[in-house]
Amino acid sequence: MNKILRLIAAVIGFLLLNVQAEEPKEYTFAINSAVTPLLHAAFVNQTIKTVERAVAPAKLKVMYVELPELERLTEDHQADFFISTAATIRRYQDLGARDVLTASSPFSKNPNRSEGSLFIVKADRSDINNVSDLKDKRAAAGRPTAFGMYLAAMGEIAADGYDPKTFFRSTQFYGLNRDQIIKDVLNGKADVGILRACYLEDAVNRKVVTTDQLKFINLKSDPDHICLHSTRLYPNWSFGSNPSVSPAVLSAVAAGLIAQKPVGIGLYWSVASDYTAVDNLLKSLRLGSYQRFSKEWFWQRIVEYRFWILSALAAFVLLLIHSLIVSRTVDIRTRELKESLKRENRSFNEAQKAHRRLMKMQRAAVVGQISSLIAHELNQPLAGIKLYARTLQRAKDSGTLTEDKLSTALTEIRTDADLAAAIVERVRSYAKGTRSERVSSEVSELVNKAVREFKRQSGERVEVWILQEQPVYIIVNPLEFELVIINLLRNAAQALQELGVLNSKVALTIKREDNKALIAIEDNGHIEKEKIEKLSEPTNSTKADGLGLGLQIVRSIIENHGGKIFFSRAASGGLRVEIRLPAEETTEQRQYRIRLFA
């Protein structure tokens, strides 16, 4: 009967072959590298020859690839035919892959029930006796998508109510290195190994392991299957195709394979009638079409999660409304800020104008205060001019005027006149706000000059001591610096007079600290802490009828020279005024620095 069926199939295949497309093409035949040893090499080679004859005159390109590459070729429709596990083909059935035939072997009488997995543990593991004992153990397997070497075992775990993704503590995958799985179990690197059904028997035949070294978990009994297995059984290795193959060519190939005689250990191609177990496995593991989204799935999810979706939409609408409100508020606030900025700019401009007016007042006050200094300085050149003028007059009256005397006197008069003009120009420049000329000056010389002018103005009522450790040089306008010292001495003298201090004394200390020149003025009066704090304010004075302009002028001059002024209480109880100005390097310091960097 079987011979008659094969003959009829061969005739049908021959007739269908003649109605193929006239133009030949090349077909790609991808074969899973793991096909042996469970499918004999002779059986695979005979299958290739049968397919070559069926697709002739088209060429057949044969590729042995590992599972990940086979999956890619199947998904991308780059393989026309392929030999793989039934589970691999069924995973891509929604993309057009079709299981055409299933291999039948002497190991199983039923092609629907040929494939499965076997759990192995070391024989002395008394703690592992069933599937539940495998929880949180270390596993060794083939690949994450290998059917008999992993997926069938995961299906059994899922059927027992566990989550396959979290069942094992860890899983080591070895691909086609099946013997390593057994070695890991024996040497303790893995607690459990997952083998394809019938692979253990092959390993025993090759003397890789003996059955007494291992213990088998969850063994199932099936009279139609001779190999040990721990899971339910599924269809055997399958021959599949993609939609790229025309019905005529596929029919010819299927007919040729069915007509093929048993090869090797009795392998032949037949038709599996029940893939329900495979489909249920993929569903439980959420693989294949169960993993990919579809329109039906999408709408089901919308209905299922309608409450959350509506909540999200409502939240989005509220967020949009909130955004509009915030945007409107920001616009209003921006306009307010712009108006506020305009007001601040106006206030700033007015403050600048007020500052300029104050500076003019200060310059006018300074000019008034330095008038006495200028008068004193002008006295010297004017006195010289008068002296030489009288000398010339007497020489003329006595008839002793010579050309040399006249030339010498005129030269001296011109020199003194130039000096007087320079003094006047300096005052005019300062009054106009022109930047004053600054020169290198020795502090004690300027201080002594200011003290002499102070005594000339105020008399000998206050005793002034000058203490200096070493020469200190600064770059200042001499006239302005003298004005600072005179102002501070005058303030000290007035304060001591108001307090009625007998034997009024003012100590003036000059020294250098690092790169700063320090000038300290202390009196022997008495001042309260509150008054010292007020002195730091711009227009405060210790005098009841004062406007504080004297100290303000002092502060402005010092700050314009890059310095600072500080007020504190002296050890004697009086006021201590401390001026700090940038000190100029001495010749010795400059020479030392040059030596360092030379």
Coordinates of C-alpha atoms in Angstrom, one line a residue:
M1 CA 0.0 0.0 0.0
N2 CA 2.8 2.4 0.9
K3 CA 4.6 1.7 -2.4
I4 CA 1.4 2.6 -4.3
L5 CA 1.1 5.9 -2.4
R6 CA 4.7 6.8 -3.1
L7 CA 4.3 6.0 -6.8
I8 CA 1.1 8.2 -7.1
A9 CA 2.9 11.0 -5.3
A10 CA 5.9 10.7 -7.7
V11 CA 3.6 10.9 -10.7
I12 CA 1.8 14.0 -9.3
G13 CA 5.2 15.6 -8.6
F14 CA 6.4 14.9 -12.1
L15 CA 3.2 16.5 -13.6
L16 CA 3.4 19.5 -11.4
L17 CA 7.1 19.9 -12.2
N18 CA 6.3 20.5 -15.8
V19 CA 4.0 23.4 -15.1
Q20 CA 6.7 25.4 -13.2
A21 CA 7.7 28.8 -14.4
E22 CA 9.7 28.7 -17.6
E23 CA 12.5 30.8 -16.3
P24 CA 14.7 29.0 -13.7
K25 CA 15.8 30.7 -10.5
E26 CA 18.0 29.9 -7.5
Y27 CA 16.5 28.6 -4.2
T28 CA 18.1 28.9 -0.8
F29 CA 17.9 25.8 1.4
A30 CA 18.9 26.7 5.0
I31 CA 19.6 23.7 7.4
N32 CA 20.0 24.0 11.2
S33 CA 23.5 23.0 12.1
A34 CA 22.1 21.1 15.1
V35 CA 20.3 18.6 12.8
T36 CA 22.8 15.9 13.5
P37 CA 23.2 13.5 15.2
L38 CA 19.4 13.1 15.7
L39 CA 18.8 13.2 11.9
H40 CA 21.5 11.1 10.2
A41 CA 23.8 12.9 7.8
A42 CA 22.9 10.4 5.1
F43 CA 19.2 11.3 5.5
V44 CA 20.0 15.0 5.2
N45 CA 22.1 14.5 2.1
Q46 CA 19.4 12.5 0.5
T47 CA 16.9 15.2 1.3
I48 CA 19.1 17.8 -0.4
K49 CA 19.4 15.7 -3.6
T50 CA 15.6 15.2 -3.7
V51 CA 15.0 19.0 -3.4
E52 CA 17.6 19.7 -6.1
R53 CA 15.8 17.3 -8.5
A54 CA 12.4 18.9 -7.6
V55 CA 13.5 22.5 -8.3
A56 CA 15.5 21.7 -11.4
P57 CA 16.5 23.4 -13.7
A58 CA 16.7 26.1 -11.0
K59 CA 19.8 25.9 -8.8
L60 CA 19.7 25.1 -5.1
K61 CA 22.0 26.9 -2.6
V62 CA 22.5 24.9 0.6
M63 CA 23.5 26.6 3.8
Y64 CA 24.2 25.0 7.2
V65 CA 23.6 27.7 9.7
E66 CA 23.2 28.0 13.5
L67 CA 19.8 28.7 15.0
P68 CA 20.1 32.5 15.3
E69 CA 21.1 32.9 11.6
L70 CA 18.3 30.4 10.6
E71 CA 15.8 32.5 12.5
R72 CA 16.9 35.7 10.7
L73 CA 16.8 34.1 7.3
T74 CA 13.3 32.8 8.0
E75 CA 12.0 36.1 9.3
D76 CA 13.5 38.1 6.4
H77 CA 12.3 35.5 3.8
Q78 CA 15.8 35.0 2.6
A79 CA 15.5 31.2 2.9
D80 CA 13.1 29.4 0.6
F81 CA 13.4 26.0 2.2
F82 CA 14.7 25.1 5.7
I83 CA 15.1 22.2 8.0
S84 CA 14.5 23.1 11.6
T85 CA 12.5 22.2 14.7
A86 CA 8.7 22.3 14.5
A87 CA 8.7 25.1 17.1
T88 CA 11.0 27.3 15.0
I89 CA 8.8 27.1 12.0
R90 CA 5.6 27.6 13.9
R91 CA 7.1 30.7 15.5
Y92 CA 7.1 32.4 12.1
Q93 CA 3.9 31.1 10.7
D94 CA 2.2 34.5 11.0
L95 CA 5.0 35.8 8.7
G96 CA 4.3 33.1 6.1
A97 CA 6.5 30.2 7.2
R98 CA 4.9 26.8 6.7
D99 CA 5.7 23.3 8.1
V100 CA 5.4 21.0 5.1
L101 CA 6.7 17.7 6.3
T102 CA 8.0 16.1 9.5
A103 CA 10.8 13.6 9.9
S104 CA 9.9 10.1 11.2
S105 CA 12.4 8.0 13.0
P106 CA 12.6 4.6 14.6
F107 CA 12.9 6.3 18.0
S108 CA 9.2 7.2 17.9
K109 CA 6.3 5.5 16.1
N110 CA 4.3 8.8 16.0
P111 CA 5.8 11.8 14.2
N112 CA 3.5 14.1 16.2
R113 CA 5.2 12.9 19.4
S114 CA 9.0 12.8 18.8
E115 CA 10.6 15.9 20.2
G116 CA 11.1 16.8 23.9
S117 CA 13.6 17.7 26.6
L118 CA 15.3 15.8 29.4
F119 CA 16.3 17.3 32.8
I120 CA 19.5 15.8 34.1
V121 CA 21.2 16.3 37.5
K122 CA 24.2 14.6 39.2
A123 CA 23.3 11.2 40.6
D124 CA 24.2 12.2 44.2
R125 CA 21.9 15.2 44.3
S126 CA 19.4 14.0 46.8
D127 CA 17.9 17.5 47.1
I128 CA 16.6 17.5 43.6
N129 CA 13.8 15.0 42.8
N130 CA 11.1 16.9 40.9
V131 CA 10.5 20.1 38.9
S132 CA 9.8 22.2 41.9
D133 CA 13.2 21.3 43.4
L134 CA 14.8 22.9 40.3
K135 CA 13.6 26.4 41.4
D136 CA 16.4 28.9 41.9
K137 CA 19.0 26.4 40.6
R138 CA 21.8 27.0 38.1
A139 CA 21.0 25.6 34.6
A140 CA 22.9 24.7 31.5
A141 CA 21.2 24.6 28.1
G142 CA 21.6 25.0 24.3
R143 CA 20.2 28.4 23.2
P144 CA 17.4 30.6 24.5
T145 CA 15.4 29.7 21.3
A146 CA 16.5 26.1 20.9
F147 CA 13.5 23.8 21.1
G148 CA 14.5 20.5 22.6
M149 CA 17.5 22.0 24.4
Y150 CA 15.5 24.7 26.2
L151 CA 12.0 25.7 25.1
A152 CA 10.3 22.4 25.6
A153 CA 11.7 22.3 29.2
M154 CA 10.5 25.9 29.8
G155 CA 7.0 24.8 28.6
E156 CA 7.0 22.1 31.3
I157 CA 8.0 24.6 33.9
A158 CA 5.2 26.9 32.8
A159 CA 2.7 24.1 32.8
D160 CA 3.6 23.5 36.5
G161 CA 2.6 27.1 37.3
Y162 CA 6.0 28.7 37.4
D163 CA 7.3 31.8 35.5
P164 CA 10.0 30.4 33.2
K165 CA 11.8 33.8 33.1
T166 CA 12.6 33.8 36.8
F167 CA 12.5 30.1 37.5
F168 CA 16.3 29.4 37.4
R169 CA 18.8 31.5 39.3
S170 CA 21.0 31.6 36.2
T171 CA 21.3 29.8 32.9
Q172 CA 24.5 29.1 30.9
F173 CA 23.9 28.6 27.2
Y174 CA 26.4 26.5 25.1
G175 CA 24.9 26.4 21.7
L176 CA 25.8 23.2 19.9
N177 CA 28.4 22.2 22.5
R178 CA 25.9 19.6 24.0
D179 CA 28.7 17.6 25.8
Q180 CA 29.6 20.7 27.9
I181 CA 26.1 20.7 29.4
I182 CA 26.7 17.2 30.8
K183 CA 30.2 18.1 32.0
D184 CA 28.9 21.2 33.9
V185 CA 26.4 19.0 35.7
L186 CA 29.0 16.4 36.6
N187 CA 31.6 18.9 37.8
G188 CA 29.1 21.0 39.8
K189 CA 29.1 24.2 37.7
A190 CA 25.4 23.6 36.9
D191 CA 22.7 22.1 39.1
V192 CA 20.6 20.9 36.2
G193 CA 21.2 20.3 32.5
I194 CA 18.6 20.5 29.7
L195 CA 19.2 18.0 26.8
R196 CA 17.2 17.2 23.7
A197 CA 15.4 13.9 23.9
C198 CA 17.5 11.0 22.6
Y199 CA 20.7 13.0 22.9
L200 CA 21.6 11.3 26.2
E201 CA 21.5 7.9 24.5
D202 CA 23.8 9.2 21.8
A203 CA 26.2 10.6 24.5
V204 CA 26.2 7.2 26.3
N205 CA 27.0 5.4 23.0
R206 CA 29.9 7.8 22.5
K207 CA 31.0 7.1 26.1
V208 CA 30.7 10.7 27.2
V209 CA 28.8 9.7 30.3
T210 CA 27.2 6.7 31.9
T211 CA 23.6 6.6 33.0
D212 CA 24.6 5.8 36.6
Q213 CA 26.4 9.2 36.9
L214 CA 23.1 11.0 36.4
K215 CA 19.7 11.3 37.8
F216 CA 16.7 12.2 35.5
I217 CA 14.0 14.5 36.8
N218 CA 10.3 14.3 35.9
L219 CA 10.6 11.3 33.6
K220 CA 7.5 10.6 31.5
S221 CA 6.5 7.2 30.1
D222 CA 5.4 6.9 26.4
P223 CA 5.2 3.4 24.8
D224 CA 5.7 5.0 21.3
H225 CA 9.0 6.7 22.2
I226 CA 12.1 4.8 23.2
C227 CA 14.3 7.8 24.5
L228 CA 14.2 9.2 28.0
H229 CA 12.3 12.5 28.2
S230 CA 11.1 14.8 31.0
T231 CA 8.5 16.8 29.1
R232 CA 5.5 16.2 26.8
L233 CA 6.4 15.3 23.3
Y234 CA 6.1 17.4 20.1
P235 CA 6.4 16.9 16.4
N236 CA 9.9 16.0 15.1
W237 CA 12.3 18.0 12.9
S238 CA 10.4 19.6 10.1
F239 CA 10.9 20.6 6.5
G240 CA 9.5 24.1 6.0
S241 CA 9.1 26.8 3.3
N242 CA 8.5 30.5 2.9
P243 CA 5.9 32.2 0.6
S244 CA 8.7 32.8 -2.0
V245 CA 8.1 29.2 -3.2
S246 CA 5.3 28.8 -5.7
P247 CA 2.7 26.2 -5.0
A248 CA 3.8 24.1 -8.0
V249 CA 7.4 23.9 -6.9
L250 CA 6.4 23.3 -3.2
S251 CA 4.1 20.4 -4.3
A252 CA 6.9 18.9 -6.4
V253 CA 9.3 19.1 -3.5
A254 CA 6.8 17.6 -1.0
A255 CA 6.0 14.8 -3.4
G256 CA 9.7 14.0 -3.9
L257 CA 10.4 14.0 -0.2
I258 CA 7.4 11.8 0.6
A259 CA 8.5 9.3 -2.1
Q260 CA 12.1 9.3 -0.7
K261 CA 13.1 5.8 0.7
P262 CA 14.0 5.5 4.4
V263 CA 17.7 6.3 4.9
G264 CA 20.3 5.5 7.5
I265 CA 18.6 4.3 10.7
G266 CA 15.3 4.3 9.0
L267 CA 14.5 8.0 8.7
Y268 CA 11.9 9.3 6.2
W269 CA 9.6 12.3 5.6
S270 CA 6.0 12.1 6.6
V271 CA 3.1 14.5 7.5
A272 CA 2.5 15.5 11.1
S273 CA -1.2 15.9 11.7
D274 CA -1.1 17.7 15.1
Y275 CA 0.8 20.8 16.0
T276 CA -1.5 21.8 18.9
A277 CA 1.1 21.0 21.5
V278 CA 3.7 23.3 19.7
D279 CA 1.1 26.1 19.5
N280 CA 0.2 25.8 23.1
L281 CA 3.9 25.8 24.1
L282 CA 4.5 29.0 22.1
K283 CA 1.4 30.6 23.7
S284 CA 2.5 29.7 27.2
L285 CA 6.0 31.1 26.6
R286 CA 4.6 34.1 24.6
L287 CA 6.7 33.4 21.5
G288 CA 6.1 33.8 17.8
S289 CA 2.8 35.4 16.8
Y290 CA 1.9 35.6 20.5
Q291 CA 4.8 37.9 21.0
R292 CA 4.2 40.2 18.0
F293 CA 1.4 42.8 18.1
S294 CA -1.6 42.6 15.8
K295 CA -4.5 44.9 15.2
E296 CA -6.8 42.6 17.1
W297 CA -4.4 42.6 20.0
F298 CA -4.1 46.4 19.9
W299 CA -7.9 46.9 20.1
Q300 CA -8.2 44.3 22.8
R301 CA -5.7 46.2 24.8
I302 CA -7.6 49.4 24.3
V303 CA -10.8 47.9 25.6
E304 CA -8.9 46.2 28.4
Y305 CA -7.1 49.3 29.6
R306 CA -9.8 51.9 28.6
F307 CA -9.9 53.3 32.1
W308 CA -6.2 54.0 32.1
I309 CA -6.2 55.3 28.6
L310 CA -9.0 57.7 29.3
S311 CA -7.2 58.8 32.5
A312 CA -4.1 59.4 30.5
L313 CA -6.1 61.4 27.9
A314 CA -7.7 63.4 30.7
A315 CA -4.3 64.0 32.3
F316 CA -3.0 65.2 28.9
V317 CA -5.9 67.6 28.4
L318 CA -5.4 69.0 32.0
L319 CA -1.7 69.3 31.3
L320 CA -2.5 71.2 28.1
I321 CA -4.9 73.5 29.9
H322 CA -2.3 74.0 32.6
S323 CA 0.4 74.8 30.0
L324 CA -1.9 77.4 28.4
I325 CA -2.6 79.0 31.8
V326 CA 1.1 79.0 32.7
S327 CA 2.0 80.5 29.3
R328 CA -0.6 83.2 29.8
T329 CA 0.7 83.9 33.3
V330 CA 4.3 84.0 32.0
D331 CA 3.3 86.5 29.3
I332 CA 1.7 88.7 31.9
R333 CA 4.7 88.4 34.3
T334 CA 7.1 89.1 31.4
R335 CA 5.3 92.3 30.7
E336 CA 5.4 93.3 34.4
L337 CA 9.1 92.5 34.5
K338 CA 9.8 94.6 31.5
E339 CA 7.9 97.5 33.1
S340 CA 9.8 96.9 36.3
L341 CA 13.1 96.8 34.4
K342 CA 12.3 100.1 32.7
R343 CA 11.5 101.7 36.1
E344 CA 14.8 100.3 37.5
N345 CA 16.7 101.7 34.5
R346 CA 15.1 105.1 35.1
S347 CA 16.0 104.9 38.8
F348 CA 19.5 103.8 37.9
N349 CA 19.9 106.8 35.5
E350 CA 18.6 109.1 38.2
A351 CA 21.0 107.6 40.7
Q352 CA 23.8 108.1 38.2
K353 CA 22.9 111.7 37.8
A354 CA 22.7 112.2 41.6
H355 CA 26.1 110.5 41.9
R356 CA 27.6 112.9 39.3
R357 CA 26.1 115.9 41.1
L358 CA 27.5 114.6 44.4
M359 CA 30.9 114.1 42.7
K360 CA 30.8 117.7 41.5
M361 CA 29.9 118.8 45.0
Q362 CA 32.8 116.8 46.4
R363 CA 35.2 118.3 43.8
A364 CA 34.0 121.7 44.8
A365 CA 34.5 120.9 48.4
V366 CA 38.0 119.5 47.7
V367 CA 38.9 122.7 45.8
G368 CA 37.8 124.7 48.8
Q369 CA 39.8 122.6 51.2
I370 CA 43.0 122.6 49.2
S371 CA 42.9 126.3 48.6
S372 CA 44.9 126.9 51.7
L373 CA 47.4 124.3 50.5
I374 CA 47.6 126.0 47.1
A375 CA 48.0 129.4 48.7
H376 CA 50.9 128.1 50.8
E377 CA 52.6 126.5 47.8
L378 CA 52.1 129.6 45.7
N379 CA 53.7 131.7 48.4
Q380 CA 57.1 130.1 47.7
P381 CA 57.4 130.9 44.0
L382 CA 55.7 134.3 44.5
A383 CA 58.1 135.2 47.3
G384 CA 61.0 134.2 45.1
I385 CA 59.7 136.4 42.2
K386 CA 59.3 139.3 44.6
L387 CA 62.8 138.7 46.0
Y388 CA 64.5 138.7 42.6
A389 CA 62.4 141.7 41.5
R390 CA 63.6 143.8 44.6
T391 CA 67.2 142.6 44.0
L392 CA 67.0 143.9 40.4
Q393 CA 65.5 147.2 41.5
R394 CA 68.3 147.8 44.1
A395 CA 71.0 146.8 41.6
K396 CA 69.5 149.3 39.1
D397 CA 69.3 152.1 41.7
S398 CA 72.8 151.5 42.9
G399 CA 74.1 151.2 39.3
T400 CA 75.5 147.7 39.9
L401 CA 73.1 145.9 37.6
T402 CA 75.0 143.8 35.1
E403 CA 73.9 141.7 32.2
D404 CA 74.8 138.5 34.1
K405 CA 72.8 139.6 37.2
L406 CA 69.9 140.5 35.0
S407 CA 70.0 137.2 33.1
T408 CA 70.2 135.1 36.3
A409 CA 67.4 137.0 38.0
L410 CA 65.1 136.7 35.0
T411 CA 65.8 132.9 34.7
E412 CA 64.9 132.4 38.4
I413 CA 61.8 134.6 38.0
R414 CA 60.6 132.6 35.0
T415 CA 61.2 129.3 36.9
D416 CA 59.2 130.5 39.9
A417 CA 56.4 131.7 37.6
D418 CA 56.3 128.3 35.8
L419 CA 56.0 126.6 39.2
A420 CA 53.1 128.9 40.2
A421 CA 51.4 128.2 36.9
A422 CA 51.8 124.5 37.4
I423 CA 50.2 124.7 40.8
V424 CA 47.2 126.7 39.5
E425 CA 46.8 124.3 36.5
R426 CA 46.7 121.3 38.9
V427 CA 43.9 122.8 40.9
R428 CA 41.9 123.7 37.7
S429 CA 42.3 120.1 36.4
Y430 CA 41.1 118.6 39.6
A431 CA 38.1 121.0 39.7
K432 CA 37.2 119.9 36.1
G433 CA 37.4 116.2 37.0
T434 CA 40.4 115.5 34.9
R435 CA 42.4 112.4 36.1
S436 CA 45.2 113.7 38.3
E437 CA 48.8 112.8 37.7
R438 CA 50.2 110.1 40.0
V439 CA 53.9 109.7 40.8
S440 CA 56.0 107.4 42.9
S441 CA 56.3 109.0 46.4
E442 CA 57.8 108.1 49.7
V443 CA 55.0 108.1 52.3
S444 CA 56.9 109.7 55.1
E445 CA 57.8 112.7 52.9
L446 CA 54.1 113.3 52.0
V447 CA 53.0 112.8 55.6
N448 CA 55.6 115.2 57.0
K449 CA 54.5 117.8 54.4
A450 CA 50.8 117.3 55.4
V451 CA 51.7 117.5 59.1
R452 CA 53.5 120.8 58.6
E453 CA 50.5 122.3 56.7
F454 CA 48.2 121.0 59.4
K455 CA 50.2 122.7 62.1
R456 CA 50.4 125.9 60.1
Q457 CA 46.6 125.9 59.9
S458 CA 45.8 124.8 63.4
G459 CA 48.8 125.9 65.4
E460 CA 50.6 123.8 68.0
R461 CA 47.5 122.7 69.9
V462 CA 47.9 118.9 69.0
E463 CA 51.1 117.0 69.3
V464 CA 51.7 114.7 66.3
W465 CA 54.1 111.8 66.4
I466 CA 55.3 110.0 63.2
L467 CA 56.5 106.5 63.6
Q468 CA 58.1 104.6 60.6
E469 CA 60.1 101.4 60.4
Q470 CA 61.3 101.6 56.9
P471 CA 60.8 103.7 53.7
V472 CA 57.5 102.8 52.0
Y473 CA 56.7 103.9 48.4
I474 CA 53.3 104.4 46.8
I475 CA 52.0 105.8 43.5
V476 CA 49.6 108.6 44.3
N477 CA 48.7 112.2 43.5
P478 CA 50.8 114.0 46.2
L479 CA 48.3 116.8 46.6
E480 CA 45.3 114.5 47.1
F481 CA 47.2 112.3 49.5
E482 CA 48.3 115.3 51.6
L483 CA 44.6 116.4 51.6
V484 CA 43.6 113.0 53.0
I485 CA 46.1 113.2 55.9
I486 CA 45.2 116.8 56.6
N487 CA 41.5 116.0 56.7
L488 CA 42.1 113.1 59.1
L489 CA 44.3 115.1 61.4
R490 CA 41.8 118.0 61.4
N491 CA 39.0 115.5 62.3
A492 CA 41.1 114.1 65.1
A493 CA 42.0 117.5 66.5
Q494 CA 38.4 118.7 66.4
A495 CA 37.2 115.5 68.2
L496 CA 39.9 115.9 70.9
Q497 CA 38.9 119.6 71.4
E498 CA 35.2 118.7 71.7
L499 CA 36.1 116.0 74.3
G500 CA 38.2 118.5 76.2
V501 CA 41.3 116.2 76.2
L502 CA 44.3 117.8 77.7
N503 CA 47.7 117.0 76.2
S504 CA 46.0 116.0 72.9
K505 CA 48.2 113.6 70.9
V506 CA 47.9 112.0 67.5
A507 CA 50.2 109.1 66.5
L508 CA 50.8 108.5 62.8
T509 CA 52.3 105.0 62.0
I510 CA 53.8 104.1 58.6
K511 CA 54.8 100.6 57.7
R512 CA 54.7 98.0 54.9
E513 CA 52.7 94.7 55.2
D514 CA 53.3 92.4 52.2
N515 CA 52.4 94.4 49.1
K516 CA 50.4 97.0 51.0
A517 CA 51.4 100.4 52.5
L518 CA 49.7 100.9 55.9
I519 CA 49.1 104.4 57.4
A520 CA 47.4 104.4 60.8
I521 CA 46.2 107.5 62.6
E522 CA 45.3 107.2 66.3
D523 CA 44.2 109.8 68.8
N524 CA 44.2 109.7 72.6
G525 CA 40.5 110.6 72.9
H526 CA 37.5 108.4 73.5
I527 CA 34.9 107.2 71.0
E528 CA 31.9 104.8 71.4
K529 CA 31.4 101.7 69.3
E530 CA 28.2 102.9 67.8
K531 CA 29.9 106.0 66.4
I532 CA 32.7 103.9 64.8
E533 CA 30.0 101.9 62.9
K534 CA 28.4 105.1 61.7
L535 CA 31.7 106.3 60.3
S536 CA 31.6 103.5 57.7
E537 CA 28.4 105.0 56.2
P538 CA 28.8 107.3 53.2
T539 CA 27.7 110.7 54.7
N540 CA 28.0 110.2 58.4
S541 CA 30.2 112.3 60.7
T542 CA 31.0 112.4 64.4
K543 CA 30.3 116.1 64.4
A544 CA 26.8 117.2 65.3
D545 CA 26.6 119.8 62.5
G546 CA 28.7 118.0 59.9
L547 CA 27.6 116.5 56.6
G548 CA 30.3 113.9 56.5
L549 CA 31.7 115.3 53.2
G550 CA 35.2 115.5 54.7
L551 CA 35.4 111.7 55.3
Q552 CA 33.5 111.1 52.0
I553 CA 36.2 113.0 50.2
V554 CA 38.9 111.0 52.0
R555 CA 37.2 107.7 51.2
S556 CA 36.7 108.6 47.5
I557 CA 40.4 109.6 47.1
I558 CA 41.7 106.4 48.7
E559 CA 39.3 104.2 46.7
N560 CA 40.3 106.0 43.5
H561 CA 43.9 105.0 44.3
G562 CA 42.9 101.3 44.7
G563 CA 43.0 101.4 48.5
K564 CA 40.6 101.0 51.5
I565 CA 40.0 102.9 54.7
F566 CA 39.0 101.2 58.0
F567 CA 37.7 102.6 61.3
S568 CA 38.2 100.9 64.7
R569 CA 38.8 101.7 68.4
A570 CA 42.4 102.2 69.4
A571 CA 44.0 100.5 72.4
S572 CA 44.0 103.9 74.1
G573 CA 40.2 104.2 73.6
G574 CA 40.4 106.8 70.8
L575 CA 39.7 106.4 67.1
R576 CA 42.0 104.5 64.9
V577 CA 41.9 105.2 61.2
E578 CA 43.8 102.7 59.0
I579 CA 44.5 103.4 55.3
R580 CA 45.8 100.5 53.1
L581 CA 47.2 101.4 49.7
P582 CA 49.1 99.3 47.1
A583 CA 52.8 99.6 47.8
E584 CA 55.3 100.1 45.1
E585 CA 58.2 97.7 44.8
T586 CA 61.5 98.9 46.1
T587 CA 64.7 98.7 44.0
E588 CA 65.9 95.8 46.1
Q589 CA 62.6 93.9 45.6
R590 CA 62.6 94.5 41.8
Q591 CA 66.2 93.3 41.6
Y592 CA 65.4 90.2 43.7
R593 CA 62.4 89.4 41.5
I594 CA 64.5 89.8 38.4
R595 CA 67.0 87.3 39.8
L596 CA 64.3 84.8 40.5
F597 CA 62.9 84.8 37.0
A598 CA 66.2 85.3 35.1

